[in-house]
Amino acid sequence: MTYYNRQHPLYPLSYIAADSERPHTLVTACTGAGKTDYLLRRCRGRVFYTLPFQASINSMYERLKHDMGKDNPDLDIRVLHAASRLTVEKNKYEEKTIQGHMGSAVKVLTPHQLASVVFGTRGYEATLMDLRGCDVILDEIHTYTNVTRSIVLKIVEMLKLIGCRIHIGTATMSSVLTNRIRALLGPDTVHEVALTDEQLDQFDRHGVHKISSYDDAQERIAQAVADGQKVLVVANRVETAQQRFQALQIAHPNVPMLLLHSRFKRGERGRLEQQLTGKRLDATGRPIYEFNTGQGACIVVSTQVVEVSLDISFDLMITDTAPLDALIQRFGRVNRKRTPETIGKVKPVFVIAPPETEGEAKPYELAVLEASFNALPDGDVLRERNVQALIDQVFPDVDNILIDKDAIYVNGRWRIEKLVHKPKSVLFDALDIDSMVCVTEADQQAYEQAGYEERMAYEIPVRYHAIAHNGLARSEGGNKPFIVPDKAYDPVLGLQMSLALPAFYNSFF
């Protein structure tokens, strides 16, 4: 990891020594301070790098390949998530085949891929052997749900048991969660790094403005577009993002515009991420600079998928209220690029007041949204030196979700027989995963005739309970996806759930 020894005055963590006899690491620093480089500098062997979202995983995979691949062309770097084979270049058949196997210098994945070691699901023995003695980076663990966070804490316990060096990075983790991690690892084993107040002051870059509704932001969006600025609109729900995108298309027909959320075909989702981050290439292999990396005004509408580790920087944000830690991550997509000239410059984020009912607040809890909105300044700069106090104000406790009844290692004892594993449903129940996939009518035949890897490109992820009662037909091939009408899918808007009904089929099932 010698590449990451690079130093730069804009990244204060680059000047802090990473050498320590303590095996584990806890880095608390705001976005853009050099946290990723520092975590990698702390690694001594093979690395597992975990992040919460597919988009952020893809971005990190590309970053690591760019950083280390030039001087190490044969370095084995792999990416693992539901559609990870689509992320690997199409002509690298061997690389895609071995992605999930043991070995590799670096693996980028979600904690869900590590959760088998907690619940003893199929293949957990191989995962334990693969992890044993490695460096594991757990990045942005504060962004998980209560259940997932409890599983990650259990993963930390298991990783320590098998001799891993555990490195945790965060921008907005509550003190109570930090103390829980210290207790698990042992305070004398953790090398802790944080920025000083004076250093944090150099990262004050967001002026926060509270507004009562999305409509209140329309004049500000119009002015930003007229000034050639880049606008990011973030919604908590896919349907809301689609509605806002369509309205903005009508209001600003000549402005480049992009919509990004989870309900696109997996193959098309990758293309959208490349467009957003400036990694899409033309026929000659040169980058096509557009949206975030292009010249002039643009508007991007997204959901939570932009929150973590996407290297994008906008001039203005309009966002729904989210839990405070998630909001601060979202803010990090605005005024992200730091230069000597931009330090001290502030750009605006407009936060829409929470809804009035629990149903409207989903997927979040209304009380958390209200507490987060109330904690934010209004018409003033969000001071980075105050963020920790605000986080602790909103999250004074961490719910303790009991998962030991399903875990295979509790109180120093293994609770599973050798050569035995538990069904995967145990993991899905604990994670509250009800994911399902759909394919369009037009894609059904090709999907059913394709191999595993090709099938993924056609799949559209969706929550099972959002579609299971719509009366749709199901394919018998692959992952047995629901068949959605062609009318329900648009390559620009993604899957529109209001049209995912049998009445809109082109043919009879």
mmCIF file with all atom_site columns, C-alpha atoms in Angstrom, residues 31 33 52 65 93 98 112 121 136 143 152 184 196 268 291 300 326 377 406 442 469 473:
data_model
loop_
_atom_site.group_PDB
_atom_site.id
_atom_site.type_symbol
_atom_site.label_atom_id
_atom_site.label_alt_id
_atom_site.label_comp_id
_atom_site.label_asym_id
_atom_site.label_entity_id
_atom_site.label_seq_id
_atom_site.pdbx_PDB_ins_code
_atom_site.Cartn_x
_atom_site.Cartn_y
_atom_site.Cartn_z
_atom_site.occupancy
_atom_site.B_iso_or_equiv
_atom_site.pdbx_formal_charge
_atom_site.auth_seq_id
_atom_site.auth_comp_id
_atom_site.auth_asym_id
_atom_site.auth_atom_id
_atom_site.pdbx_PDB_model_num
ATOM 1  C CA . THR A 1 31  ? -15.492 13.827  3.785   1.00 0.00 ? 31  THR A CA 1
ATOM 2  C CA . ALA A 1 33  ? -9.867  14.630  4.594   1.00 0.00 ? 33  ALA A CA 1
ATOM 3  C CA . PRO A 1 52  ? -22.880 -0.144  2.261   1.00 0.00 ? 52  PRO A CA 1
ATOM 4  C CA . LYS A 1 65  ? -7.805  -0.299  -9.835  1.00 0.00 ? 65  LYS A CA 1
ATOM 5  C CA . TYR A 1 93  ? -13.934 -13.920 -18.355 1.00 0.00 ? 93  TYR A CA 1
ATOM 6  C CA . ILE A 1 98  ? -12.983 -16.310 -9.771  1.00 0.00 ? 98  ILE A CA 1
ATOM 7  C CA . HIS A 1 112 ? -23.799 -8.807  3.772   1.00 0.00 ? 112 HIS A CA 1
ATOM 8  C CA . THR A 1 121 ? -24.956 -19.946 6.201   1.00 0.00 ? 121 THR A CA 1
ATOM 9  C CA . VAL A 1 136 ? -10.692 -5.606  7.026   1.00 0.00 ? 136 VAL A CA 1
ATOM 10 C CA . THR A 1 143 ? -25.187 4.365   7.627   1.00 0.00 ? 143 THR A CA 1
ATOM 11 C CA . VAL A 1 152 ? -21.709 -5.531  11.762  1.00 0.00 ? 152 VAL A CA 1
ATOM 12 C CA . LEU A 1 184 ? -15.478 -5.041  21.453  1.00 0.00 ? 184 LEU A CA 1
ATOM 13 C CA . THR A 1 196 ? -8.497  18.877  15.509  1.00 0.00 ? 196 THR A CA 1
ATOM 14 C CA . GLU A 1 268 ? -28.181 0.087   -17.316 1.00 0.00 ? 268 GLU A CA 1
ATOM 15 C CA . PHE A 1 291 ? -22.959 15.863  -15.725 1.00 0.00 ? 291 PHE A CA 1
ATOM 16 C CA . VAL A 1 300 ? -29.136 15.073  -11.263 1.00 0.00 ? 300 VAL A CA 1
ATOM 17 C CA . ALA A 1 326 ? -27.133 10.227  6.292   1.00 0.00 ? 326 ALA A CA 1
ATOM 18 C CA . PRO A 1 377 ? -28.845 25.189  11.606  1.00 0.00 ? 377 PRO A CA 1
ATOM 19 C CA . ASP A 1 406 ? -29.148 -17.078 15.408  1.00 0.00 ? 406 ASP A CA 1
ATOM 20 C CA . ALA A 1 442 ? -39.535 -7.900  -23.960 1.00 0.00 ? 442 ALA A CA 1
ATOM 21 C CA . HIS A 1 469 ? -49.422 -8.778  -4.598  1.00 0.00 ? 469 HIS A CA 1
ATOM 22 C CA . ALA A 1 473 ? -46.723 -13.538 -13.891 1.00 0.00 ? 473 ALA A CA 1
#
